């Protein structure tokens, strides 16, 4: 049982996995999907999600989690090469009280730049889709596959 009940099969990330909602895709394999956050906290803010329907860290099995964090590291290296931030923040929220807003497990890869303040988590300013697509393409090209 999850922190707050059952998995919602029509959450936004489930729709993205099913191709029913667009995303600026960075990477995809059998188990994992990665795409740009639509409300980025900084330039290059990227999400990594498992394709398995799990709400949060407590629900995922260890094998899937290991694979997910390995892919997250691989994609974070691509983000680093693509945008050259001075730092990278990795976040992951479990439960609404903790700040989770989409109830499908995901890691945030958030570039941190010395000269730019981060926007807040769960922002309301949606990024331009064409710009997100450009950013996704830059990261995708920088992945060491
Ligand atoms: P959480 O708050 O659950 O940790 O993170 C959910 C993230 O999903 C937020 O950073 C939010 O900006 C992002 N997000 C919400 N809706 C969409 C969407 O439709 N497309 C994309 N690409 N990201 C979204």
CSV table of C-alpha atoms and ligand atoms in Angstrom, one decimal:
chain,number,residue,atom,x,y,z
A,1,UNK,CA,0.0,0.0,0.0
A,2,UNK,CA,1.2,3.4,-0.9
A,3,UNK,CA,1.5,6.5,1.4
A,4,UNK,CA,-1.9,7.8,0.1
A,5,UNK,CA,-3.7,5.0,-1.6
A,6,UNK,CA,-3.8,3.4,-5.0
A,7,UNK,CA,-2.0,4.3,-8.2
A,8,UNK,CA,-4.1,6.6,-10.4
A,9,UNK,CA,-3.8,5.1,-14.0
A,10,UNK,CA,-4.8,8.4,-15.6
A,11,UNK,CA,-2.2,10.7,-13.9
A,12,UNK,CA,-0.3,13.0,-16.3
A,13,UNK,CA,2.8,10.9,-16.5
A,14,UNK,CA,0.8,7.7,-17.2
A,15,UNK,CA,-0.7,9.6,-20.1
A,16,UNK,CA,2.7,10.6,-21.3
A,17,UNK,CA,3.9,7.0,-21.1
A,18,UNK,CA,0.9,6.0,-23.2
A,19,UNK,CA,1.6,8.7,-25.7
A,20,UNK,CA,-1.7,10.4,-24.9
A,21,UNK,CA,0.0,13.6,-23.8
A,22,UNK,CA,3.0,15.2,-25.5
A,23,UNK,CA,6.4,15.5,-23.9
A,24,UNK,CA,9.9,16.8,-24.9
A,25,UNK,CA,11.5,13.4,-24.8
A,26,UNK,CA,15.2,13.0,-23.8
A,27,UNK,CA,15.5,9.2,-23.6
A,28,UNK,CA,13.3,6.1,-23.7
A,29,UNK,CA,13.9,2.4,-23.3
A,30,UNK,CA,11.8,-0.6,-22.3
A,31,UNK,CA,11.7,0.4,-18.6
A,32,UNK,CA,12.3,4.1,-18.4
A,33,UNK,CA,11.2,7.4,-20.0
A,34,UNK,CA,12.9,10.8,-19.5
A,35,UNK,CA,11.6,14.2,-20.7
A,36,UNK,CA,11.9,17.9,-19.9
A,37,UNK,CA,9.9,19.2,-17.0
A,38,UNK,CA,7.1,21.5,-18.4
A,39,UNK,CA,7.5,23.9,-15.4
A,40,UNK,CA,11.3,24.0,-15.2
A,41,UNK,CA,13.1,25.2,-12.0
A,42,UNK,CA,16.1,25.9,-14.2
A,43,UNK,CA,17.3,25.5,-17.7
A,44,UNK,CA,17.6,21.8,-18.5
A,45,UNK,CA,15.3,20.5,-15.7
A,46,UNK,CA,14.7,16.9,-16.7
A,47,UNK,CA,12.5,14.2,-15.3
A,48,UNK,CA,13.2,10.4,-15.2
A,49,UNK,CA,10.3,8.0,-14.6
A,50,UNK,CA,9.9,4.2,-14.7
A,51,UNK,CA,7.2,2.9,-17.0
A,52,UNK,CA,5.9,0.7,-14.2
A,53,UNK,CA,2.8,2.2,-12.5
A,54,UNK,CA,4.2,3.1,-9.1
A,55,UNK,CA,3.3,6.1,-7.0
A,56,UNK,CA,6.5,6.7,-5.1
A,57,UNK,CA,9.8,5.4,-3.7
A,58,UNK,CA,8.1,3.1,-1.2
A,59,UNK,CA,6.2,1.3,-3.9
A,60,UNK,CA,8.9,0.5,-6.3
A,61,UNK,CA,10.8,-2.8,-6.2
A,62,UNK,CA,14.5,-2.7,-5.6
A,63,UNK,CA,15.5,-4.0,-9.0
A,64,UNK,CA,13.4,-1.3,-10.8
A,65,UNK,CA,14.8,1.3,-8.5
A,66,UNK,CA,18.4,0.3,-9.2
A,67,UNK,CA,17.8,0.5,-12.9
A,68,UNK,CA,16.0,3.9,-12.5
A,69,UNK,CA,18.8,5.5,-10.5
A,70,UNK,CA,21.4,4.1,-13.0
A,71,UNK,CA,19.5,5.7,-15.9
A,72,UNK,CA,19.1,8.9,-13.9
A,73,UNK,CA,22.8,9.1,-13.4
A,74,UNK,CA,23.4,8.5,-17.1
A,75,UNK,CA,20.9,11.2,-18.0
A,76,UNK,CA,22.3,13.6,-15.4
A,77,UNK,CA,25.7,13.2,-17.1
A,78,UNK,CA,24.0,14.2,-20.4
A,79,UNK,CA,22.4,17.2,-18.7
A,80,UNK,CA,25.8,18.2,-17.4
A,81,UNK,CA,27.5,17.9,-20.8
A,82,UNK,CA,24.6,19.7,-22.5
A,83,UNK,CA,24.1,22.7,-20.2
A,84,UNK,CA,27.4,22.9,-18.2
A,85,UNK,CA,25.7,23.9,-14.9
A,86,UNK,CA,28.0,24.4,-11.9
A,87,UNK,CA,25.9,21.9,-9.9
A,88,UNK,CA,23.1,19.4,-10.3
A,89,UNK,CA,20.3,18.8,-7.7
A,90,UNK,CA,18.5,15.5,-7.6
A,91,UNK,CA,15.1,15.5,-6.0
A,92,UNK,CA,12.3,13.1,-5.5
A,93,UNK,CA,9.1,13.7,-3.4
A,94,UNK,CA,6.8,11.2,-1.7
A,95,UNK,CA,3.3,12.2,-0.8
A,96,UNK,CA,1.5,15.5,-1.2
A,97,UNK,CA,2.6,16.7,2.2
A,98,UNK,CA,6.2,16.2,1.0
A,99,UNK,CA,5.6,18.3,-2.1
A,100,UNK,CA,4.7,15.5,-4.6
A,101,UNK,CA,2.2,16.8,-7.2
A,102,UNK,CA,2.3,14.0,-9.8
A,103,UNK,CA,1.7,10.6,-8.3
A,104,UNK,CA,3.9,8.5,-10.5
A,105,UNK,CA,7.5,8.0,-9.2
A,106,UNK,CA,10.0,10.3,-10.8
A,107,UNK,CA,13.4,11.8,-10.2
A,108,UNK,CA,14.1,15.5,-10.9
A,109,UNK,CA,17.5,16.4,-12.4
A,110,UNK,CA,17.8,20.1,-11.8
A,111,UNK,CA,20.8,22.0,-13.1
A,112,UNK,CA,22.1,24.6,-10.7
A,113,UNK,CA,23.9,27.6,-12.2
A,114,UNK,CA,26.2,29.9,-10.2
A,115,UNK,CA,24.6,33.1,-11.7
A,116,UNK,CA,20.9,32.1,-11.7
A,117,UNK,CA,18.5,31.4,-8.9
A,118,UNK,CA,16.3,28.3,-9.1
A,119,UNK,CA,12.5,28.8,-9.6
A,120,UNK,CA,10.4,27.2,-6.9
A,121,UNK,CA,9.2,23.6,-7.1
A,122,UNK,CA,5.7,23.2,-8.6
A,123,UNK,CA,5.9,26.5,-10.5
A,124,UNK,CA,3.0,27.8,-12.6
A,125,UNK,CA,4.9,29.2,-15.6
A,126,UNK,CA,4.8,26.6,-18.3
A,127,UNK,CA,7.8,26.6,-20.6
A,128,UNK,CA,7.5,27.0,-24.3
A,129,UNK,CA,7.2,23.6,-25.9
A,130,UNK,CA,9.5,24.4,-28.8
A,131,UNK,CA,12.2,25.4,-26.4
A,132,UNK,CA,11.7,22.3,-24.3
A,133,UNK,CA,12.0,20.2,-27.5
A,134,UNK,CA,15.3,22.0,-28.3
A,135,UNK,CA,16.6,21.3,-24.8
A,136,UNK,CA,15.5,17.7,-25.0
A,137,UNK,CA,17.4,17.3,-28.3
A,138,UNK,CA,20.6,18.9,-26.8
A,139,UNK,CA,20.5,16.5,-23.8
A,140,UNK,CA,19.7,13.5,-26.0
A,141,UNK,CA,22.7,14.3,-28.2
A,142,UNK,CA,24.9,14.5,-25.1
A,143,UNK,CA,23.9,11.1,-23.7
A,144,UNK,CA,26.6,8.4,-23.6
A,145,UNK,CA,24.5,5.5,-24.9
B,1,LIG,P1,6.5,16.5,-8.2
B,1,LIG,O1,5.9,17.8,-7.7
B,1,LIG,O2,5.4,15.4,-8.2
B,1,LIG,O3,7.7,16.1,-7.6
B,1,LIG,O4,6.9,16.8,-9.7
B,1,LIG,C1,6.0,16.8,-10.8
B,1,LIG,C2,6.7,17.6,-11.8
B,1,LIG,O5,6.0,17.4,-13.0
B,1,LIG,C3,6.8,19.1,-11.6
B,1,LIG,O6,8.1,19.6,-11.5
B,1,LIG,C4,5.9,19.7,-12.7
B,1,LIG,O7,6.5,20.9,-13.2
B,1,LIG,C5,6.0,18.6,-13.8
B,1,LIG,N1,4.8,18.6,-14.6
B,1,LIG,C6,3.5,18.7,-14.3
B,1,LIG,N2,2.7,18.6,-15.4
B,1,LIG,C7,3.6,18.3,-16.4
B,1,LIG,C8,3.3,18.0,-17.8
B,1,LIG,O8,2.2,18.0,-18.3
B,1,LIG,N3,4.4,17.7,-18.5
B,1,LIG,C9,5.7,17.7,-18.0
B,1,LIG,N4,6.7,17.5,-18.9
B,1,LIG,N5,5.9,18.0,-16.7
B,1,LIG,C10,4.9,18.3,-15.9
